[in-house]
């Protein structure tokens, strides 16, 4: 027998202790191949990401060779595509509109999303849940271009002007913000519902067993126990809203404005990039590099939001066995 | 539950025993009147259904005040289903339905105007697996009093409950730490103390020691003996020695197997003084179970 040979040659133990050592077999070769393939996949994704970041930074550094840091980050006038004295590179209006419209969206999506998550997880009958949960997930899959035109052709003229009688321009931040809320609502509701449903039934029983009402069980036990997942849901929603491009581009127009007024046009960072990248600007010029500078800024902001999110999620994470 | 008894359900001996059990004598014959003791639960002809399947049938027993009543029997005999009727926990399962009547101090627990929330405030429950909330030890104990809107010195309420739960000395220096950092036995005593904090009248315990080691189990049994001075306790247990050690009265449940559908229904075979159940049972099936011949 081969194994007996092997152990004998290696002067290993005989008897019951024999045959425990590593042997080179077809199985171990297969394991090696799989290990290498998986490692290649992992390296590839890291390399791709790094490549994207480097190309972003490259153009961004060139941009800052032309335009001062202070002018970019503290300037309140954004007119990079004009010529001569009217050209200005203050990015604040873009950052402001990005944050502002995201907040408007979250203002709508968070209460509605959490309320529907709580309803589905704690109050709805299994039949209603079976019906509504997939509907929510379908809603999350509506192409944003459809939502963009919904904002422009329905929300602005019908809902805002006719129904509510709000004075708004045809391109305005309000309808974009509202539709941004509709856009992230299913994401928040669905992820938060998953988090609530994952809370062990034994905790609910424990609370009911102490004479708590349904409302007390939800608010004092289930919701806090699911906090980590709920924070994750909110951040996921916020990230989507910050990066959303098409809805803003269509509904909020292309006029950067540093203002609290939602009735006028707003331009966000992502919308600016999309708007400008399709226009006829020459590659290599400062105008062209502007895209990358704004892209890097957007990237850093999203990165910060995610970093904060990860910390929050860790902090509230509760492991149930 | 992966107990040996579960695995043995399929062997021939057990099937035969289950068939035999199908003709459970009229439960009326096995009612033990708690003579001269105050009745706390008067269970009259209670059956529990999940959807249209009957899980327990025709339970008729009377439970006495300041005593420990043990519910024993093989897996699937409906002990846990039954104990959850006593504080209307089964209301939380949409498909569950209870028929018959449960008198609690003369009040029908299932009367249409009875609020299950109020019922559970008087009749506390401890579960099979320790289920502390992911909060501090202090907040776990304070939960019940807070939802009841108790005004008063919460620190004192918490200390009293923890002392009654025989946990105070172990945790008094870390009341603000998360309860998940405690050992399993401590967590279960925390859950008992948590129930006591609302000053209930009855404590229902559904296999409270099944997830614990023998030392923790011993501590909880000691605790139960102390608590019965002030509370009435109903305990479901798989551990017959435990029932014999702690309880005053014991009800033996069995499983009836429907030959046609294979559906199992639980029923009470015998209910009597614990000593009698374990030393001189009236029913052959009880004897077979407590002597370890089946189950």
Short mmCIF file of N, CA, C and O in Angstrom, two decimals, chain A residues 125-126 199-214 216-217 219-222 224-226 317-321, chain B residues 84 87 89 92-94 117 120-121 123-125 127 129-135 140 143-144 146-148 178 180 191 194-195 198:
data_model
loop_
_atom_site.label_atom_id
_atom_site.label_comp_id
_atom_site.label_asym_id
_atom_site.label_seq_id
_atom_site.Cartn_x
_atom_site.Cartn_y
_atom_site.Cartn_z
N UNK A 125 -50.72 41.02 8.65
CA UNK A 125 -50.93 39.59 8.62
C UNK A 125 -49.97 38.99 7.59
O UNK A 125 -49.53 39.68 6.68
N UNK A 126 -49.64 37.71 7.75
CA UNK A 126 -48.70 37.08 6.82
C UNK A 126 -49.12 37.28 5.36
O UNK A 126 -48.28 37.44 4.49
N UNK A 199 -35.15 40.23 14.34
CA UNK A 199 -35.15 40.23 15.81
C UNK A 199 -35.85 38.95 16.28
O UNK A 199 -36.96 38.66 15.84
N UNK A 200 -35.19 38.18 17.15
CA UNK A 200 -35.76 36.88 17.54
C UNK A 200 -37.15 37.03 18.18
O UNK A 200 -37.38 37.94 18.97
N UNK A 201 -38.02 36.10 17.82
CA UNK A 201 -39.37 36.10 18.37
C UNK A 201 -39.34 36.01 19.90
O UNK A 201 -40.22 36.54 20.58
N UNK A 202 -38.29 35.36 20.44
CA UNK A 202 -38.24 35.18 21.89
C UNK A 202 -38.19 36.53 22.62
O UNK A 202 -38.69 36.65 23.73
N UNK A 203 -37.59 37.55 21.98
CA UNK A 203 -37.56 38.86 22.63
C UNK A 203 -38.96 39.46 22.70
O UNK A 203 -39.36 40.06 23.70
N UNK A 204 -39.72 39.29 21.61
CA UNK A 204 -41.11 39.81 21.62
C UNK A 204 -41.91 39.09 22.69
O UNK A 204 -42.65 39.70 23.45
N UNK A 205 -41.75 37.76 22.75
CA UNK A 205 -42.50 37.00 23.74
C UNK A 205 -42.15 37.43 25.15
O UNK A 205 -43.02 37.57 26.01
N UNK A 206 -40.83 37.65 25.37
CA UNK A 206 -40.41 38.09 26.69
C UNK A 206 -41.09 39.40 27.08
O UNK A 206 -41.57 39.55 28.20
N UNK A 207 -41.17 40.32 26.13
CA UNK A 207 -41.78 41.62 26.42
C UNK A 207 -43.29 41.48 26.61
O UNK A 207 -43.86 42.03 27.56
N UNK A 208 -43.95 40.72 25.73
CA UNK A 208 -45.38 40.50 25.91
C UNK A 208 -45.66 39.81 27.24
O UNK A 208 -46.64 40.12 27.93
N UNK A 209 -44.77 38.89 27.61
CA UNK A 209 -44.95 38.15 28.85
C UNK A 209 -44.87 39.04 30.08
O UNK A 209 -45.31 38.66 31.16
N UNK A 210 -44.28 40.22 29.93
CA UNK A 210 -44.20 41.15 31.05
C UNK A 210 -45.36 42.14 31.04
O UNK A 210 -45.36 43.12 31.77
N UNK A 211 -46.31 41.91 30.16
CA UNK A 211 -47.49 42.78 30.14
C UNK A 211 -47.30 44.02 29.30
O UNK A 211 -47.97 45.03 29.51
N UNK A 212 -46.37 43.96 28.33
CA UNK A 212 -46.20 45.11 27.44
C UNK A 212 -47.27 45.07 26.35
O UNK A 212 -47.70 44.00 25.94
N UNK A 213 -47.69 46.25 25.90
CA UNK A 213 -48.62 46.30 24.78
C UNK A 213 -47.84 46.17 23.48
O UNK A 213 -46.61 46.30 23.48
N UNK A 214 -48.55 45.93 22.39
CA UNK A 214 -47.88 45.80 21.09
C UNK A 214 -46.99 47.00 20.78
O UNK A 214 -45.86 46.86 20.35
N UNK A 216 -45.57 49.05 22.92
CA UNK A 216 -44.39 49.05 23.77
C UNK A 216 -43.37 48.01 23.31
O UNK A 216 -42.17 48.24 23.36
N UNK A 217 -43.88 46.87 22.88
CA UNK A 217 -42.98 45.82 22.39
C UNK A 217 -42.19 46.35 21.20
O UNK A 217 -40.97 46.21 21.12
N UNK A 219 -41.69 49.59 20.16
CA UNK A 219 -40.84 50.77 20.35
C UNK A 219 -39.73 50.54 21.36
O UNK A 219 -38.65 51.10 21.24
N UNK A 220 -39.97 49.70 22.37
CA UNK A 220 -38.97 49.57 23.43
C UNK A 220 -38.08 48.35 23.29
O UNK A 220 -37.02 48.29 23.89
N UNK A 221 -38.52 47.36 22.55
CA UNK A 221 -37.70 46.16 22.42
C UNK A 221 -37.27 45.91 20.98
O UNK A 221 -36.08 45.89 20.67
N UNK A 222 -38.25 45.76 20.08
CA UNK A 222 -37.89 45.33 18.72
C UNK A 222 -37.08 46.40 17.99
O UNK A 222 -36.03 46.11 17.41
N UNK A 224 -35.22 49.05 19.12
CA UNK A 224 -33.83 49.18 19.59
C UNK A 224 -32.99 47.95 19.23
O UNK A 224 -31.81 48.09 18.89
N UNK A 225 -33.58 46.77 19.29
CA UNK A 225 -32.80 45.57 18.99
C UNK A 225 -32.40 45.53 17.52
O UNK A 225 -31.40 44.90 17.17
N UNK A 226 -33.17 46.19 16.67
CA UNK A 226 -32.87 46.17 15.23
C UNK A 226 -32.13 47.42 14.78
O UNK A 226 -31.94 47.63 13.59
N UNK A 317 -24.55 46.98 16.76
CA UNK A 317 -24.77 45.59 16.37
C UNK A 317 -24.96 44.73 17.61
O UNK A 317 -24.28 44.81 18.60
N UNK A 318 -25.94 43.86 17.54
CA UNK A 318 -26.23 42.94 18.62
C UNK A 318 -26.26 41.54 18.02
O UNK A 318 -26.98 41.28 17.08
N UNK A 319 -25.45 40.67 18.56
CA UNK A 319 -25.42 39.31 18.01
C UNK A 319 -26.35 38.43 18.84
O UNK A 319 -26.23 38.36 20.06
N UNK A 320 -27.28 37.79 18.17
CA UNK A 320 -28.17 36.85 18.85
C UNK A 320 -27.76 35.45 18.49
O UNK A 320 -27.48 35.16 17.35
N UNK A 321 -27.71 34.59 19.49
CA UNK A 321 -27.36 33.21 19.15
C UNK A 321 -28.61 32.35 19.10
O UNK A 321 -29.68 32.79 19.44
N UNK B 84 -48.95 27.98 27.93
CA UNK B 84 -49.08 29.29 27.28
C UNK B 84 -50.53 29.76 27.22
O UNK B 84 -50.78 30.92 26.89
N UNK B 87 -51.47 32.36 30.46
CA UNK B 87 -51.34 33.83 30.44
C UNK B 87 -51.66 34.38 29.06
O UNK B 87 -51.21 35.46 28.69
N UNK B 89 -50.61 33.66 26.17
CA UNK B 89 -49.52 33.83 25.22
C UNK B 89 -49.91 33.29 23.85
O UNK B 89 -49.40 33.73 22.83
N UNK B 92 -50.80 35.30 20.69
CA UNK B 92 -49.83 35.89 19.78
C UNK B 92 -49.66 35.06 18.52
O UNK B 92 -49.07 35.51 17.54
N UNK B 93 -50.14 33.81 18.56
CA UNK B 93 -50.04 32.96 17.37
C UNK B 93 -51.37 33.07 16.63
O UNK B 93 -52.41 32.67 17.15
N UNK B 94 -51.34 33.65 15.41
CA UNK B 94 -52.61 33.97 14.74
C UNK B 94 -53.50 32.74 14.53
O UNK B 94 -54.72 32.86 14.55
N UNK B 117 -53.22 41.90 27.95
CA UNK B 117 -52.08 42.65 28.49
C UNK B 117 -52.15 42.69 30.02
O UNK B 117 -51.15 42.49 30.71
N UNK B 120 -51.21 39.29 31.50
CA UNK B 120 -49.78 38.97 31.53
C UNK B 120 -49.04 39.79 32.59
O UNK B 120 -47.93 39.45 32.96
N UNK B 121 -49.65 40.88 33.02
CA UNK B 121 -49.02 41.63 34.11
C UNK B 121 -49.12 40.87 35.42
O UNK B 121 -48.27 40.98 36.29
N UNK B 123 -49.66 37.44 35.52
CA UNK B 123 -49.17 36.07 35.35
C UNK B 123 -47.91 36.12 34.51
O UNK B 123 -47.95 36.23 33.29
N UNK B 124 -46.76 36.11 35.18
CA UNK B 124 -45.48 36.26 34.50
C UNK B 124 -45.03 34.96 33.86
O UNK B 124 -45.55 33.89 34.16
N UNK B 125 -44.06 35.08 32.96
CA UNK B 125 -43.61 33.88 32.26
C UNK B 125 -42.10 33.89 32.07
O UNK B 125 -41.50 34.91 31.76
N UNK B 127 -39.13 31.67 29.95
CA UNK B 127 -39.13 30.82 28.77
C UNK B 127 -37.99 29.80 28.80
O UNK B 127 -37.09 29.87 29.62
N UNK B 129 -35.52 29.22 26.59
CA UNK B 129 -34.20 29.79 26.39
C UNK B 129 -34.18 31.15 27.05
O UNK B 129 -35.11 31.92 26.89
N UNK B 130 -33.13 31.46 27.81
CA UNK B 130 -33.07 32.78 28.42
C UNK B 130 -33.22 33.85 27.33
O UNK B 130 -32.56 33.75 26.30
N UNK B 131 -34.10 34.81 27.52
CA UNK B 131 -34.30 35.83 26.49
C UNK B 131 -34.19 37.25 27.05
O UNK B 131 -35.13 38.03 26.96
N UNK B 132 -33.01 37.57 27.62
CA UNK B 132 -32.85 38.95 28.07
C UNK B 132 -32.93 39.90 26.89
O UNK B 132 -32.63 39.51 25.76
N UNK B 133 -33.37 41.14 27.13
CA UNK B 133 -33.37 42.14 26.07
C UNK B 133 -31.94 42.63 25.88
O UNK B 133 -31.17 42.62 26.82
N UNK B 134 -31.60 43.07 24.67
CA UNK B 134 -30.25 43.60 24.46
C UNK B 134 -30.08 44.98 25.10
O UNK B 134 -29.88 45.97 24.43
N UNK B 135 -30.24 45.01 26.40
CA UNK B 135 -30.12 46.24 27.17
C UNK B 135 -29.27 45.93 28.40
O UNK B 135 -28.86 44.80 28.59
N UNK B 140 -33.19 45.77 31.86
CA UNK B 140 -33.97 44.54 31.73
C UNK B 140 -34.97 44.41 32.87
O UNK B 140 -36.14 44.13 32.65
N UNK B 143 -37.74 47.07 32.85
CA UNK B 143 -38.66 47.08 31.70
C UNK B 143 -40.12 46.90 32.11
O UNK B 143 -40.98 47.70 31.75
N UNK B 144 -40.37 45.84 32.88
CA UNK B 144 -41.75 45.55 33.28
C UNK B 144 -42.39 46.70 34.06
O UNK B 144 -43.44 47.20 33.68
N UNK B 146 -41.59 49.74 34.12
CA UNK B 146 -41.74 50.93 33.28
C UNK B 146 -42.95 50.82 32.37
O UNK B 146 -43.71 51.78 32.23
N UNK B 147 -43.14 49.67 31.72
CA UNK B 147 -44.30 49.58 30.82
C UNK B 147 -45.60 49.60 31.62
O UNK B 147 -46.65 49.95 31.10
N UNK B 148 -45.52 49.21 32.89
CA UNK B 148 -46.72 49.28 33.71
C UNK B 148 -46.95 50.69 34.25
O UNK B 148 -47.96 50.97 34.89
N UNK B 178 -24.29 45.31 29.58
CA UNK B 178 -25.26 44.59 28.76
C UNK B 178 -25.51 43.19 29.31
O UNK B 178 -24.58 42.47 29.67
N UNK B 180 -26.25 40.62 27.84
CA UNK B 180 -25.75 39.53 27.01
C UNK B 180 -24.37 39.04 27.47
O UNK B 180 -23.91 38.00 27.05
N UNK B 191 -33.99 36.68 33.86
CA UNK B 191 -35.34 36.64 33.29
C UNK B 191 -36.37 36.36 34.39
O UNK B 191 -37.48 36.90 34.36
N UNK B 194 -36.65 39.51 36.29
CA UNK B 194 -37.39 40.47 35.46
C UNK B 194 -38.90 40.27 35.60
O UNK B 194 -39.66 41.22 35.67
N UNK B 195 -39.30 38.98 35.64
CA UNK B 195 -40.72 38.71 35.84
C UNK B 195 -41.17 39.13 37.23
O UNK B 195 -42.29 39.62 37.42
N UNK B 198 -42.36 42.90 38.32
CA UNK B 198 -43.72 43.43 38.14
C UNK B 198 -44.66 42.91 39.21
O UNK B 198 -45.87 43.09 39.11
#
